[in-house]
PDB file of C-alpha atoms in Angstrom:
ATOM      1  CA  MET W   1       0.000   0.000   0.000  1.00  0.00           C
ATOM      2  CA  PHE W   2       0.958   3.660  -0.410  1.00  0.00           C
ATOM      3  CA  PHE W   3       0.375   6.840   1.547  1.00  0.00           C
ATOM      4  CA  PRO W   4       1.213  10.410   0.522  1.00  0.00           C
ATOM      5  CA  CYS W   5       3.928  12.648   1.949  1.00  0.00           C
ATOM      6  CA  GLN W   6       4.724  16.035   0.416  1.00  0.00           C
ATOM      7  CA  GLY W   7       3.133  14.905  -2.847  1.00  0.00           C
ATOM      8  CA  VAL W   8       5.247  11.728  -3.040  1.00  0.00           C
ATOM      9  CA  ALA W   9       3.937   8.182  -2.596  1.00  0.00           C
ATOM     10  CA  CYS W  10       5.543   6.304   0.288  1.00  0.00           C
ATOM     11  CA  HIS W  11       5.355   2.527   0.131  1.00  0.00           C
ATOM     12  CA  GLY W  12       4.378   0.655   3.259  1.00  0.00           C
ATOM     13  CA  ILE W  13       3.313  -2.708   4.636  1.00  0.00           C
ATOM     14  CA  LEU W  14       0.374  -2.964   7.029  1.00  0.00           C
ATOM     15  CA  TYR W  15       0.414  -5.716   9.646  1.00  0.00           C
ATOM     16  CA  VAL W  16      -3.074  -6.085  11.127  1.00  0.00           C
ATOM     17  CA  PRO W  17      -4.009  -8.181  14.180  1.00  0.00           C
ATOM     18  CA  GLY W  18      -7.059 -10.430  14.279  1.00  0.00           C
ATOM     19  CA  ARG W  19      -9.002  -7.749  16.150  1.00  0.00           C
ATOM     20  CA  PRO W  20      -8.008  -4.291  14.893  1.00  0.00           C
ATOM     21  CA  GLY W  21      -9.002  -1.079  16.619  1.00  0.00           C
ATOM     22  CA  GLY W  22      -6.267  -1.139  19.254  1.00  0.00           C
ATOM     23  CA  PRO W  23      -2.976   0.739  19.349  1.00  0.00           C
ATOM     24  CA  GLY W  24      -0.952   1.581  16.261  1.00  0.00           C
ATOM     25  CA  LEU W  25       2.785   1.566  15.651  1.00  0.00           C
ATOM     26  CA  VAL W  26       4.828   3.136  12.844  1.00  0.00           C
ATOM     27  CA  MET W  27       8.287   1.758  12.070  1.00  0.00           C
ATOM     28  CA  ALA W  28      11.065   2.516   9.599  1.00  0.00           C
ATOM     29  CA  MET W  29      14.612   1.272   9.246  1.00  0.00           C
ATOM     30  CA  GLY W  30      18.057   2.790   9.744  1.00  0.00           C
ATOM     31  CA  PHE W  31      20.626   4.563   7.569  1.00  0.00           C
ATOM     32  CA  GLY W  32      19.750   3.930   3.920  1.00  0.00           C
ATOM     33  CA  MET W  33      17.960   0.683   4.761  1.00  0.00           C
ATOM     34  CA  VAL W  34      14.589  -0.549   3.453  1.00  0.00           C
ATOM     35  CA  LYS W  35      11.650  -2.034   5.325  1.00  0.00           C
ATOM     36  CA  GLU W  36      12.153  -5.530   3.881  1.00  0.00           C
ATOM     37  CA  ALA W  37      15.310  -5.891   5.960  1.00  0.00           C
ATOM     38  CA  HIS W  38      13.607  -6.302   9.338  1.00  0.00           C
ATOM     39  CA  ALA W  39       9.947  -5.244   9.356  1.00  0.00           C
ATOM     40  CA  ASP W  40       8.671  -8.834   9.341  1.00  0.00           C
ATOM     41  CA  ASP W  41      11.040  -9.750  12.172  1.00  0.00           C
ATOM     42  CA  TYR W  42       9.833  -7.065  14.560  1.00  0.00           C
ATOM     43  CA  ALA W  43       6.260  -6.304  13.502  1.00  0.00           C
ATOM     44  CA  ARG W  44       4.952  -9.748  14.449  1.00  0.00           C
ATOM     45  CA  PHE W  45       5.789  -9.240  18.118  1.00  0.00           C
ATOM     46  CA  PHE W  46       3.714  -6.061  18.203  1.00  0.00           C
ATOM     47  CA  VAL W  47       0.850  -7.583  16.192  1.00  0.00           C
ATOM     48  CA  GLU W  48       0.673 -10.457  18.708  1.00  0.00           C
ATOM     49  CA  ARG W  49      -0.042  -7.812  21.360  1.00  0.00           C
ATOM     50  CA  GLY W  50      -2.818  -6.122  19.403  1.00  0.00           C
ATOM     51  CA  PHE W  51      -0.897  -3.413  17.526  1.00  0.00           C
ATOM     52  CA  THR W  52      -1.593  -2.574  13.924  1.00  0.00           C
ATOM     53  CA  VAL W  53       1.851  -1.874  12.464  1.00  0.00           C
ATOM     54  CA  LEU W  54       2.750   0.293   9.485  1.00  0.00           C
ATOM     55  CA  ALA W  55       6.306  -0.257   8.233  1.00  0.00           C
ATOM     56  CA  PHE W  56       7.360   2.054   5.434  1.00  0.00           C
ATOM     57  CA  ASP W  57      10.191   3.187   3.175  1.00  0.00           C
ATOM     58  CA  TYR W  58      11.240   6.828   3.293  1.00  0.00           C
ATOM     59  CA  ARG W  59      10.863   8.987   0.221  1.00  0.00           C
ATOM     60  CA  PHE W  60      13.742   8.405  -2.232  1.00  0.00           C
ATOM     61  CA  PHE W  61      14.343   4.865  -0.911  1.00  0.00           C
ATOM     62  CA  GLY W  62      13.084   1.355  -1.601  1.00  0.00           C
ATOM     63  CA  GLY W  63       9.534   1.121  -2.911  1.00  0.00           C
ATOM     64  CA  SER W  64       8.736   4.785  -2.278  1.00  0.00           C
ATOM     65  CA  GLY W  65       8.831   7.519  -4.891  1.00  0.00           C
ATOM     66  CA  GLY W  66      10.945  10.645  -5.035  1.00  0.00           C
ATOM     67  CA  TRP W  67      14.005  11.896  -6.886  1.00  0.00           C
ATOM     68  CA  PRO W  68      16.959  11.945  -6.628  1.00  0.00           C
ATOM     69  CA  ARG W  69      17.077   8.363  -5.507  1.00  0.00           C
ATOM     70  CA  GLN W  70      18.944   7.648  -2.282  1.00  0.00           C
ATOM     71  CA  ARG W  71      18.891  11.215  -0.959  1.00  0.00           C
ATOM     72  CA  LEU W  72      18.999  10.972   2.844  1.00  0.00           C
ATOM     73  CA  ASP W  73      17.351  14.026   4.354  1.00  0.00           C
ATOM     74  CA  PRO W  74      16.911  13.430   8.113  1.00  0.00           C
ATOM     75  CA  TRP W  75      14.264  16.110   8.630  1.00  0.00           C
ATOM     76  CA  GLY W  76      12.454  14.864   5.553  1.00  0.00           C
ATOM     77  CA  GLN W  77      12.455  11.388   7.060  1.00  0.00           C
ATOM     78  CA  VAL W  78      10.940  12.772  10.272  1.00  0.00           C
ATOM     79  CA  GLU W  79       8.196  14.295   8.120  1.00  0.00           C
ATOM     80  CA  ASP W  80       7.680  10.879   6.497  1.00  0.00           C
ATOM     81  CA  TYR W  81       7.075   9.439   9.981  1.00  0.00           C
ATOM     82  CA  ARG W  82       4.545  12.198  10.646  1.00  0.00           C
ATOM     83  CA  CYS W  83       2.701  11.447   7.415  1.00  0.00           C
ATOM     84  CA  ALA W  84       2.701   7.744   8.280  1.00  0.00           C
ATOM     85  CA  LEU W  85       1.264   8.449  11.745  1.00  0.00           C
ATOM     86  CA  ARG W  86      -1.502  10.624  10.285  1.00  0.00           C
ATOM     87  CA  PHE W  87      -2.310   8.044   7.635  1.00  0.00           C
ATOM     88  CA  LEU W  88      -2.420   5.181  10.123  1.00  0.00           C
ATOM     89  CA  GLY W  89      -4.626   7.193  12.467  1.00  0.00           C
ATOM     90  CA  ARG W  90      -7.175   7.677   9.670  1.00  0.00           C
ATOM     91  CA  THR W  91      -7.379   4.048   8.514  1.00  0.00           C
ATOM     92  CA  GLY W  92     -10.007   3.024  11.073  1.00  0.00           C
ATOM     93  CA  LEU W  93      -7.716   0.138  12.053  1.00  0.00           C
ATOM     94  CA  VAL W  94      -6.322   1.801  15.181  1.00  0.00           C
ATOM     95  CA  ASP W  95      -7.272   4.016  18.081  1.00  0.00           C
ATOM     96  CA  PRO W  96      -5.751   7.321  16.829  1.00  0.00           C
ATOM     97  CA  GLY W  97      -5.099   8.367  20.415  1.00  0.00           C
ATOM     98  CA  ARG W  98      -2.840   5.351  21.090  1.00  0.00           C
ATOM     99  CA  LEU W  99       0.083   5.615  18.695  1.00  0.00           C
ATOM    100  CA  CYS W 100       3.732   4.611  19.089  1.00  0.00           C
ATOM    101  CA  VAL W 101       6.847   5.046  16.942  1.00  0.00           C
ATOM    102  CA  TRP W 102       9.704   2.580  16.549  1.00  0.00           C
ATOM    103  CA  GLY W 103      13.101   3.273  15.044  1.00  0.00           C
ATOM    104  CA  THR W 104      16.465   1.594  14.864  1.00  0.00           C
ATOM    105  CA  SER W 105      19.966   2.995  14.413  1.00  0.00           C
ATOM    106  CA  PHE W 106      19.615   6.243  12.422  1.00  0.00           C
ATOM    107  CA  SER W 107      15.822   6.144  12.755  1.00  0.00           C
ATOM    108  CA  GLY W 108      16.207   5.579  16.500  1.00  0.00           C
ATOM    109  CA  GLY W 109      17.245   9.222  16.523  1.00  0.00           C
ATOM    110  CA  HIS W 110      14.029  10.087  14.678  1.00  0.00           C
ATOM    111  CA  VAL W 111      12.110   8.588  17.598  1.00  0.00           C
ATOM    112  CA  LEU W 112      13.747  11.112  19.931  1.00  0.00           C
ATOM    113  CA  THR W 113      12.862  13.967  17.583  1.00  0.00           C
ATOM    114  CA  LEU W 114       9.251  12.816  17.263  1.00  0.00           C
ATOM    115  CA  LEU W 115       8.845  12.426  21.028  1.00  0.00           C
ATOM    116  CA  ALA W 116      10.333  15.900  21.580  1.00  0.00           C
ATOM    117  CA  PHE W 117       7.889  17.404  19.055  1.00  0.00           C
ATOM    118  CA  PRO W 118       5.010  14.913  19.171  1.00  0.00           C
ATOM    119  CA  GLU W 119       2.058  14.486  16.852  1.00  0.00           C
ATOM    120  CA  PRO W 120      -1.428  14.379  18.434  1.00  0.00           C
ATOM    121  CA  GLY W 121      -2.098  10.845  19.617  1.00  0.00           C
ATOM    122  CA  LEU W 122       1.557   9.853  19.923  1.00  0.00           C
ATOM    123  CA  ARG W 123       2.040   8.235  23.317  1.00  0.00           C
ATOM    124  CA  CYS W 124       5.480   6.555  23.334  1.00  0.00           C
ATOM    125  CA  GLY W 125       8.494   5.506  21.307  1.00  0.00           C
ATOM    126  CA  VAL W 126      11.120   2.775  21.011  1.00  0.00           C
ATOM    127  CA  ALA W 127      14.656   3.844  20.007  1.00  0.00           C
ATOM    128  CA  GLN W 128      16.854   0.846  19.270  1.00  0.00           C
ATOM    129  CA  VAL W 129      20.669   1.325  19.161  1.00  0.00           C
ATOM    130  CA  PRO W 130      19.960   4.954  18.227  1.00  0.00           C
ATOM    131  CA  ASN W 131      22.066   7.525  16.461  1.00  0.00           C
ATOM    132  CA  VAL W 132      21.886  10.524  18.791  1.00  0.00           C
ATOM    133  CA  TYR W 133      24.744  12.780  17.627  1.00  0.00           C
ATOM    134  CA  SER W 134      25.722  12.399  13.979  1.00  0.00           C
ATOM    135  CA  TYR W 135      28.662  14.784  14.141  1.00  0.00           C
ATOM    136  CA  ARG W 136      30.135  13.127  17.234  1.00  0.00           C
ATOM    137  CA  THR W 137      29.877   9.705  15.610  1.00  0.00           C
ATOM    138  CA  ALA W 138      31.612  11.090  12.518  1.00  0.00           C
ATOM    139  CA  LEU W 139      34.404  12.430  14.717  1.00  0.00           C
ATOM    140  CA  GLU W 140      34.846   8.907  16.101  1.00  0.00           C
ATOM    141  CA  TYR W 141      35.125   7.527  12.547  1.00  0.00           C
ATOM    142  CA  PHE W 142      37.258  10.209  10.915  1.00  0.00           C
ATOM    143  CA  GLY W 143      38.870  12.192  13.761  1.00  0.00           C
ATOM    144  CA  SER W 144      37.702  15.406  12.084  1.00  0.00           C
ATOM    145  CA  LEU W 145      34.737  16.539   9.985  1.00  0.00           C
ATOM    146  CA  GLU W 146      37.027  17.819   7.244  1.00  0.00           C
ATOM    147  CA  PRO W 147      37.572  14.487   5.434  1.00  0.00           C
ATOM    148  CA  VAL W 148      33.884  13.648   5.238  1.00  0.00           C
ATOM    149  CA  MET W 149      32.914  17.159   4.141  1.00  0.00           C
ATOM    150  CA  ALA W 150      35.653  17.066   1.498  1.00  0.00           C
ATOM    151  CA  LEU W 151      34.264  13.745   0.286  1.00  0.00           C
ATOM    152  CA  SER W 152      30.792  15.280   0.003  1.00  0.00           C
ATOM    153  CA  ALA W 153      32.126  18.227  -1.979  1.00  0.00           C
ATOM    154  CA  GLN W 154      34.243  16.063  -4.293  1.00  0.00           C
ATOM    155  CA  LEU W 155      31.506  13.568  -5.165  1.00  0.00           C
ATOM    156  CA  GLY W 156      28.642  16.055  -5.077  1.00  0.00           C
ATOM    157  CA  ARG W 157      29.904  18.622  -7.597  1.00  0.00           C
ATOM    158  CA  GLY W 158      26.897  18.093  -9.845  1.00  0.00           C
ATOM    159  CA  CYS W 159      24.231  18.258  -7.133  1.00  0.00           C
ATOM    160  CA  CYS W 160      23.494  21.951  -7.667  1.00  0.00           C
ATOM    161  CA  GLU W 161      22.884  21.250 -11.369  1.00  0.00           C
ATOM    162  CA  GLY W 162      20.595  18.330 -10.618  1.00  0.00           C
ATOM    163  CA  ARG W 163      23.254  15.676 -11.257  1.00  0.00           C
ATOM    164  CA  PRO W 164      23.635  13.984  -7.879  1.00  0.00           C
ATOM    165  CA  GLY W 165      26.884  12.268  -7.057  1.00  0.00           C
ATOM    166  CA  TYR W 166      26.909   9.230  -4.826  1.00  0.00           C
ATOM    167  CA  VAL W 167      28.994   7.865  -1.977  1.00  0.00           C
ATOM    168  CA  PRO W 168      28.865   4.251  -0.727  1.00  0.00           C
ATOM    169  CA  ILE W 169      27.277   3.671   2.659  1.00  0.00           C
ATOM    170  CA  VAL W 170      30.027   1.126   3.314  1.00  0.00           C
ATOM    171  CA  SER W 171      33.027  -0.049   1.341  1.00  0.00           C
ATOM    172  CA  ARG W 172      35.918  -2.442   1.962  1.00  0.00           C
ATOM    173  CA  ASP W 173      38.377  -0.653  -0.291  1.00  0.00           C
ATOM    174  CA  GLY W 174      37.314   2.962  -0.734  1.00  0.00           C
ATOM    175  CA  PRO W 175      35.651   5.988   0.850  1.00  0.00           C
ATOM    176  CA  SER W 176      32.305   5.478   2.545  1.00  0.00           C
ATOM    177  CA  VAL W 177      29.953   7.076   5.049  1.00  0.00           C
ATOM    178  CA  ILE W 178      30.020   4.386   7.761  1.00  0.00           C
ATOM    179  CA  ARG W 179      33.364   2.885   8.678  1.00  0.00           C
ATOM    180  CA  SER W 180      32.827   0.244  11.370  1.00  0.00           C
ATOM    181  CA  GLU W 181      33.681  -3.323  10.369  1.00  0.00           C
ATOM    182  CA  GLU W 182      30.379  -4.619  11.764  1.00  0.00           C
ATOM    183  CA  ALA W 183      28.537  -2.184   9.468  1.00  0.00           C
ATOM    184  CA  VAL W 184      30.561  -3.240   6.427  1.00  0.00           C
ATOM    185  CA  GLU W 185      29.614  -6.880   6.975  1.00  0.00           C
ATOM    186  CA  TYR W 186      25.945  -6.090   7.561  1.00  0.00           C
ATOM    187  CA  TYR W 187      25.374  -3.729   4.637  1.00  0.00           C
ATOM    188  CA  LEU W 188      27.227  -5.874   2.117  1.00  0.00           C
ATOM    189  CA  GLU W 189      25.132  -8.832   3.242  1.00  0.00           C
ATOM    190  CA  LYS W 190      21.918  -6.843   2.750  1.00  0.00           C
ATOM    191  CA  GLU W 191      23.122  -5.655  -0.647  1.00  0.00           C
ATOM    192  CA  ARG W 192      23.295  -9.301  -1.728  1.00  0.00           C
ATOM    193  CA  GLU W 193      19.932 -10.229  -0.167  1.00  0.00           C
ATOM    194  CA  LEU W 194      17.595  -7.315  -0.936  1.00  0.00           C
ATOM    195  CA  GLU W 195      16.687  -6.144  -4.431  1.00  0.00           C
ATOM    196  CA  THR W 196      15.312  -2.833  -3.160  1.00  0.00           C
ATOM    197  CA  PHE W 197      18.390  -1.847  -1.151  1.00  0.00           C
ATOM    198  CA  GLU W 198      21.182   0.254  -2.695  1.00  0.00           C
ATOM    199  CA  ASN W 199      24.502   0.623  -0.889  1.00  0.00           C
ATOM    200  CA  ARG W 200      24.843   4.346  -1.538  1.00  0.00           C
ATOM    201  CA  VAL W 201      23.449   7.768  -0.689  1.00  0.00           C
ATOM    202  CA  THR W 202      23.706  11.062  -2.527  1.00  0.00           C
ATOM    203  CA  ALA W 203      26.817  13.058  -1.651  1.00  0.00           C
ATOM    204  CA  ASP W 204      24.672  16.011  -0.561  1.00  0.00           C
ATOM    205  CA  SER W 205      23.187  13.753   2.126  1.00  0.00           C
ATOM    206  CA  ILE W 206      26.403  14.018   4.140  1.00  0.00           C
ATOM    207  CA  PRO W 207      26.103  17.619   5.432  1.00  0.00           C
ATOM    208  CA  ARG W 208      22.414  17.025   6.137  1.00  0.00           C
ATOM    209  CA  VAL W 209      23.282  13.993   8.235  1.00  0.00           C
ATOM    210  CA  LEU W 210      26.096  15.708  10.142  1.00  0.00           C
ATOM    211  CA  ALA W 211      23.796  18.582  11.093  1.00  0.00           C
ATOM    212  CA  TYR W 212      21.174  16.179  12.476  1.00  0.00           C
ATOM    213  CA  ASN W 213      21.763  15.575  16.187  1.00  0.00           C
ATOM    214  CA  PRO W 214      18.552  14.525  17.959  1.00  0.00           C
ATOM    215  CA  GLY W 215      20.322  14.094  21.284  1.00  0.00           C
ATOM    216  CA  PHE W 216      20.083  17.865  21.667  1.00  0.00           C
ATOM    217  CA  TYR W 217      16.321  17.453  22.200  1.00  0.00           C
ATOM    218  CA  ALA W 218      16.546  15.033  25.149  1.00  0.00           C
ATOM    219  CA  GLU W 219      15.282  17.581  27.684  1.00  0.00           C
ATOM    220  CA  LEU W 220      12.155  18.115  25.574  1.00  0.00           C
ATOM    221  CA  VAL W 221      11.162  14.434  25.673  1.00  0.00           C
ATOM    222  CA  ARG W 222       8.421  13.925  28.230  1.00  0.00           C
ATOM    223  CA  LEU W 223       6.590  10.995  26.688  1.00  0.00           C
ATOM    224  CA  PRO W 224       7.638   7.447  27.630  1.00  0.00           C
ATOM    225  CA  LEU W 225      10.773   6.226  25.842  1.00  0.00           C
ATOM    226  CA  MET W 226      12.337   2.790  25.622  1.00  0.00           C
ATOM    227  CA  MET W 227      15.962   2.832  24.514  1.00  0.00           C
ATOM    228  CA  VAL W 228      17.943  -0.272  23.597  1.00  0.00           C
ATOM    229  CA  VAL W 229      21.741   0.009  23.899  1.00  0.00           C
ATOM    230  CA  ALA W 230      24.236  -2.617  22.730  1.00  0.00           C
ATOM    231  CA  SER W 231      27.352  -2.784  24.905  1.00  0.00           C
ATOM    232  CA  ARG W 232      29.796  -3.549  22.060  1.00  0.00           C
ATOM    233  CA  ASP W 233      28.243  -1.191  19.498  1.00  0.00           C
ATOM    234  CA  LYS W 234      30.969   0.186  17.192  1.00  0.00           C
ATOM    235  CA  THR W 235      28.541   2.016  14.872  1.00  0.00           C
ATOM    236  CA  THR W 236      26.492   4.248  17.195  1.00  0.00           C
ATOM    237  CA  PRO W 237      28.555   4.715  20.386  1.00  0.00           C
ATOM    238  CA  PRO W 238      26.602   3.356  23.385  1.00  0.00           C
ATOM    239  CA  GLU W 239      28.022   5.955  25.783  1.00  0.00           C
ATOM    240  CA  LEU W 240      26.353   8.716  23.752  1.00  0.00           C
ATOM    241  CA  ALA W 241      22.983   6.937  23.927  1.00  0.00           C
ATOM    242  CA  ARG W 242      23.283   6.458  27.696  1.00  0.00           C
ATOM    243  CA  GLU W 243      24.142  10.127  28.174  1.00  0.00           C
ATOM    244  CA  VAL W 244      21.067  11.192  26.189  1.00  0.00           C
ATOM    245  CA  ALA W 245      18.808   8.759  28.062  1.00  0.00           C
ATOM    246  CA  SER W 246      19.956  10.294  31.353  1.00  0.00           C
ATOM    247  CA  ARG W 247      18.697  13.721  30.230  1.00  0.00           C
ATOM    248  CA  VAL W 248      15.239  12.666  29.045  1.00  0.00           C
ATOM    249  CA  GLN W 249      12.558  14.236  31.228  1.00  0.00           C
ATOM    250  CA  GLY W 250       9.886  11.578  30.795  1.00  0.00           C
ATOM    251  CA  PRO W 251       9.817   7.913  31.839  1.00  0.00           C
ATOM    252  CA  VAL W 252      12.734   5.954  30.354  1.00  0.00           C
ATOM    253  CA  ARG W 253      13.170   2.208  30.062  1.00  0.00           C
ATOM    254  CA  LEU W 254      16.828   1.569  29.258  1.00  0.00           C
ATOM    255  CA  LEU W 255      17.521  -1.972  28.066  1.00  0.00           C
ATOM    256  CA  GLU W 256      21.219  -2.834  27.806  1.00  0.00           C
ATOM    257  CA  VAL W 257      22.168  -5.954  25.869  1.00  0.00           C
ATOM    258  CA  GLU W 258      25.490  -7.705  25.301  1.00  0.00           C
ATOM    259  CA  GLY W 259      26.414  -7.484  21.657  1.00  0.00           C
ATOM    260  CA  GLY W 260      27.256  -5.284  18.714  1.00  0.00           C
ATOM    261  CA  HIS W 261      25.105  -2.826  16.835  1.00  0.00           C
ATOM    262  CA  PHE W 262      23.722  -5.355  14.356  1.00  0.00           C
ATOM    263  CA  ASP W 263      23.306  -8.239  16.790  1.00  0.00           C
ATOM    264  CA  VAL W 264      19.845  -6.909  17.672  1.00  0.00           C
ATOM    265  CA  TYR W 265      18.780  -8.018  14.168  1.00  0.00           C
ATOM    266  CA  ARG W 266      19.899 -11.597  14.737  1.00  0.00           C
ATOM    267  CA  GLU W 267      18.885 -14.395  17.051  1.00  0.00           C
ATOM    268  CA  PRO W 268      19.038 -14.913  19.936  1.00  0.00           C
ATOM    269  CA  LEU W 269      18.915 -11.180  20.708  1.00  0.00           C
ATOM    270  CA  LEU W 270      16.254 -10.310  18.132  1.00  0.00           C
ATOM    271  CA  SER W 271      13.398 -12.220  19.775  1.00  0.00           C
ATOM    272  CA  ARG W 272      14.362 -11.170  23.282  1.00  0.00           C
ATOM    273  CA  VAL W 273      14.631  -7.486  22.382  1.00  0.00           C
ATOM    274  CA  ALA W 274      11.515  -7.401  20.189  1.00  0.00           C
ATOM    275  CA  ARG W 275       9.434  -9.160  22.847  1.00  0.00           C
ATOM    276  CA  GLU W 276      10.508  -6.709  25.549  1.00  0.00           C
ATOM    277  CA  GLU W 277       9.893  -3.750  23.247  1.00  0.00           C
ATOM    278  CA  ALA W 278       6.378  -4.919  22.374  1.00  0.00           C
ATOM    279  CA  GLU W 279       5.426  -5.636  25.971  1.00  0.00           C
ATOM    280  CA  TRP W 280       6.777  -2.275  27.124  1.00  0.00           C
ATOM    281  CA  ALA W 281       4.981  -0.415  24.307  1.00  0.00           C
ATOM    282  CA  LEU W 282       1.659  -2.044  25.128  1.00  0.00           C
ATOM    283  CA  GLY W 283       1.894  -0.737  28.672  1.00  0.00           C
ATOM    284  CA  ALA W 284       3.186   2.694  27.669  1.00  0.00           C
ATOM    285  CA  VAL W 285       0.657   3.397  24.942  1.00  0.00           C
ATOM    286  CA  GLY W 286      -2.201   3.313  27.454  1.00  0.00           C
TER     287      GLY W 286
END
């Protein structure tokens, strides 16, 4: 199915329980990733607890429309979440006053932003191994912002003329946006598995990403938040997530798990984490 956002059709999958009319949950994936990667894995745990789940692709990615392809605009993605929430609330399948958002990795940061500036009816959010400070993560990768900004400028020379340049999300033998070895393994695996996933973003995505730091909004979050932190995460530093969680003003459930960033997408952690997220969300959504 499709829903509109800023005149563009976003592609989504609806997961509906046997008895709809209960709470609703909107989910989207992380940096450059498409819904087919993990929506089925996580949505079923929420559906078992009565949630109707809408998993979607952002504009410019996967099955959604929009040009240039693979442009990652963080604030645009937040708007996509808002459009998805409004659409889901109007379907008649959910109680529009009992909505929750779920995000992982880069979209875990979107959960913080949405809870800081909530839509009517939004009651809680789940942020899994979240990106909270893009620029600080980039400093961990590169030591300075200069190399990554230079890469954006070099590959994005045609962006102003409507000829977008591209940079790999990960690469074993060249420049890329994400540098951790665990990310390289994961993204290259998904590139082989998923027809709708492309291992690249537009070069003009880079400054947009660096300027997006949802951890700055922690003090504005007063709705219930569940945050999942992986102790050996080399992609989104766990110490940054813990620091942000400590500044949130509303109720916080902090779940710490042993593993790396991408272990939450694999068994045995996947089922444990998803089950705890779904049970927590059912209580938090009211």
